[in-house]
XYZ file of C-alpha atoms in Angstrom:
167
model
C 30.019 -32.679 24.516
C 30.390 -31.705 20.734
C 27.800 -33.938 19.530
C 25.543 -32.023 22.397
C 26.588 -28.658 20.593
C 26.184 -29.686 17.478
C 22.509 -30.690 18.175
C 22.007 -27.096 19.743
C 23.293 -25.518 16.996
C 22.094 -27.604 14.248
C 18.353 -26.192 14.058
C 19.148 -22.574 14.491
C 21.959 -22.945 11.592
C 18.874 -24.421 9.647
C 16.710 -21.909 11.009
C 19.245 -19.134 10.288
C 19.262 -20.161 5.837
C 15.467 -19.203 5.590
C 14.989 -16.088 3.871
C 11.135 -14.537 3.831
C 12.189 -10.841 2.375
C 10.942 -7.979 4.224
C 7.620 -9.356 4.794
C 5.829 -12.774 4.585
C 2.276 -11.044 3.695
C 1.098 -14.989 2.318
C -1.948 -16.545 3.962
C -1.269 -20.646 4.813
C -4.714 -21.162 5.364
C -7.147 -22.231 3.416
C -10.214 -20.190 4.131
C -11.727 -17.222 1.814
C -9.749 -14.545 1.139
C -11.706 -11.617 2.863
C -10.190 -8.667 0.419
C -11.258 -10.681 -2.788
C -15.360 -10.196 -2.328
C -16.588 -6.518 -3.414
C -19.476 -5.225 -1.671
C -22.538 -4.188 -4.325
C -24.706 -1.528 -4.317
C -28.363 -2.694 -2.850
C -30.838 -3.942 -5.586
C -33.362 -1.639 -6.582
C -36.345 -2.448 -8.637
C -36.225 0.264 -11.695
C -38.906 2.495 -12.900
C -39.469 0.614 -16.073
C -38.088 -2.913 -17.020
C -38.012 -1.592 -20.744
C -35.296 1.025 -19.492
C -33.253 -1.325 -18.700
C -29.665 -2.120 -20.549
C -29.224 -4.990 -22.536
C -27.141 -7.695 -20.312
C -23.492 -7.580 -21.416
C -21.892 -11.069 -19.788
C -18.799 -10.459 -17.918
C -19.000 -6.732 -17.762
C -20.373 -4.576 -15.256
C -24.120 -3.980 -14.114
C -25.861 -1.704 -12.535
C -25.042 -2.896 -8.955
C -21.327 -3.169 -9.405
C -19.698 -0.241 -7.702
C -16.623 1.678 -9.089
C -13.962 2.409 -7.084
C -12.237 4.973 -9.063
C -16.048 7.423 -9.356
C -16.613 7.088 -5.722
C -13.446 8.217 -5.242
C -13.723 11.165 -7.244
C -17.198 11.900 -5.523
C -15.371 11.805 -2.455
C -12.982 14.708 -3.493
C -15.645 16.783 -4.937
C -15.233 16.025 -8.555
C -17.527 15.033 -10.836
C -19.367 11.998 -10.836
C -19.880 11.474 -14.721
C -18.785 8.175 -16.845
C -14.916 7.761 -17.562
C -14.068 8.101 -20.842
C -10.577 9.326 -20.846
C -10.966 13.347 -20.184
C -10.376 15.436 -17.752
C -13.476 17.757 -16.907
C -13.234 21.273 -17.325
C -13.992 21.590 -13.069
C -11.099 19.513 -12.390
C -8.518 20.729 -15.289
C -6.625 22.752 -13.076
C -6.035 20.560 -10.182
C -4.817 18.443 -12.878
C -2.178 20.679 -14.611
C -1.377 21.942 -11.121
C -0.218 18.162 -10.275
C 1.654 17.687 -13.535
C 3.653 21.356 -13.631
C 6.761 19.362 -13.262
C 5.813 16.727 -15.979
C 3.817 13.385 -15.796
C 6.530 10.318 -16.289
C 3.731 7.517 -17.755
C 6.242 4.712 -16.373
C 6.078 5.823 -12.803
C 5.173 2.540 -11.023
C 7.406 0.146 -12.829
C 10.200 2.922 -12.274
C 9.243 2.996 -8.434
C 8.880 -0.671 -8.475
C 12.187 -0.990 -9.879
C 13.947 1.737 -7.705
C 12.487 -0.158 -4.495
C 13.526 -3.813 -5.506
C 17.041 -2.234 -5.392
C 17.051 -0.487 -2.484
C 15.710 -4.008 -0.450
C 18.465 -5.673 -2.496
C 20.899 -3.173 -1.032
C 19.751 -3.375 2.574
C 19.624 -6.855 2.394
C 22.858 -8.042 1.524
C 24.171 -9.083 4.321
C 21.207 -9.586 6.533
C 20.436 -13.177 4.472
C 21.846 -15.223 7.720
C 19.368 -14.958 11.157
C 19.462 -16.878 14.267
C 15.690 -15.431 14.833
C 13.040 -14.167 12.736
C 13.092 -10.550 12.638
C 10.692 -8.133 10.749
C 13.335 -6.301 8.094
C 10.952 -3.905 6.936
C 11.382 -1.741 9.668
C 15.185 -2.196 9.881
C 14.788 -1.527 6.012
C 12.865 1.964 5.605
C 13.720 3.312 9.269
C 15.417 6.686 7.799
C 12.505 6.910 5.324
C 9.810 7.307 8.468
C 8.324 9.947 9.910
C 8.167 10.812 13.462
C 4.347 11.757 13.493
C 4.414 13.420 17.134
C 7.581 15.419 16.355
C 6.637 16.264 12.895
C 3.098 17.366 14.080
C 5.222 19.675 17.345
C 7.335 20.954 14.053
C 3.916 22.657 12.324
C 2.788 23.174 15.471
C 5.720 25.828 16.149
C 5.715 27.051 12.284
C 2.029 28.338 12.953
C -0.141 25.884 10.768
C -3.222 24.628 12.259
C -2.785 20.928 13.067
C -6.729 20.261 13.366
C -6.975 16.820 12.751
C -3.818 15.921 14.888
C -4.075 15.027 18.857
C -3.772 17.932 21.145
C -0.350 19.044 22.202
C 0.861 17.583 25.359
């Protein structure tokens, strides 16, 4: 009888010591990673092969698209080269953002701050008999409840357009 227990509760013991984190977002297969190609911009003959730039190896060309001026596009900025400025169109939207200050160190701090609060929630959650997501044990009080939040503007009198109807 205890050697018949023991084998029942050998694996799950075993099972019990593994320790993914929150999340196990790693990839075992060995296919292409889908996120790592960038889609180009469609090749375009130019007006004039002598207008073209001279080739610059391992830089970017003329087909490469930027994330970062498509995004501004999208938001109604300006769509001119990078260089470190702020526009005049979009200076106060910027010192609107930063009335409070700008801290330059504000991922590694965030970073930082998160690693310990996953540390914190997961001291004594290191021992399962089952796998179990802990990311949504972790940051439960940190969520939202969209349909209640949405009933909560609803009532204060702000227009809710993009949200689903009211039931």
């Amino acid at each position: 009888m205890r050697l018949i227990v023991l084998t029942a509760l050998l694996p799950l013991a075993l099972a019990a010591c593994s320790n993914q984190g929150l999340r196990d977002l790693r990839t075992n297969t060995g296919g292409p990673d889908e996120f790592m190609i960038q889609p180009v911009k469609p090749l375009e003959a130019p007006d004039s092969y002598n207008s073209l730039p001279a080739p610059t190896p391992g830089q970017a060309n003329l087909a490469d698209r930027s994330a970062i001026s498509e995004g501004i596009a999208a938001f109604g900025g300006q769509q001119e080269p990078l260089a470190g400025t702020i526009p005049a169109a979009d200076a106060g939207l910027v010192q609107h953002a930063s009335r409070f200050g700008v801290d330059g160190n504000i991922r590694a701090d965030l970073a930082e701050a998160d690693a310990a609060f996953r540390k914190r929630k997961a001291r004594f959650t290191q021992f399962r008999i089952v796998p179990v997501d802990r990311y949504n044990q972790a940051y439960r009080r940190q969520a939202l409840d969209q349909a209640a939040e949405a009933q909560r503007w609803r009532r204060a009198g702000a227009r809710t357009p993009s949200a689903p109807p009211a039931e």
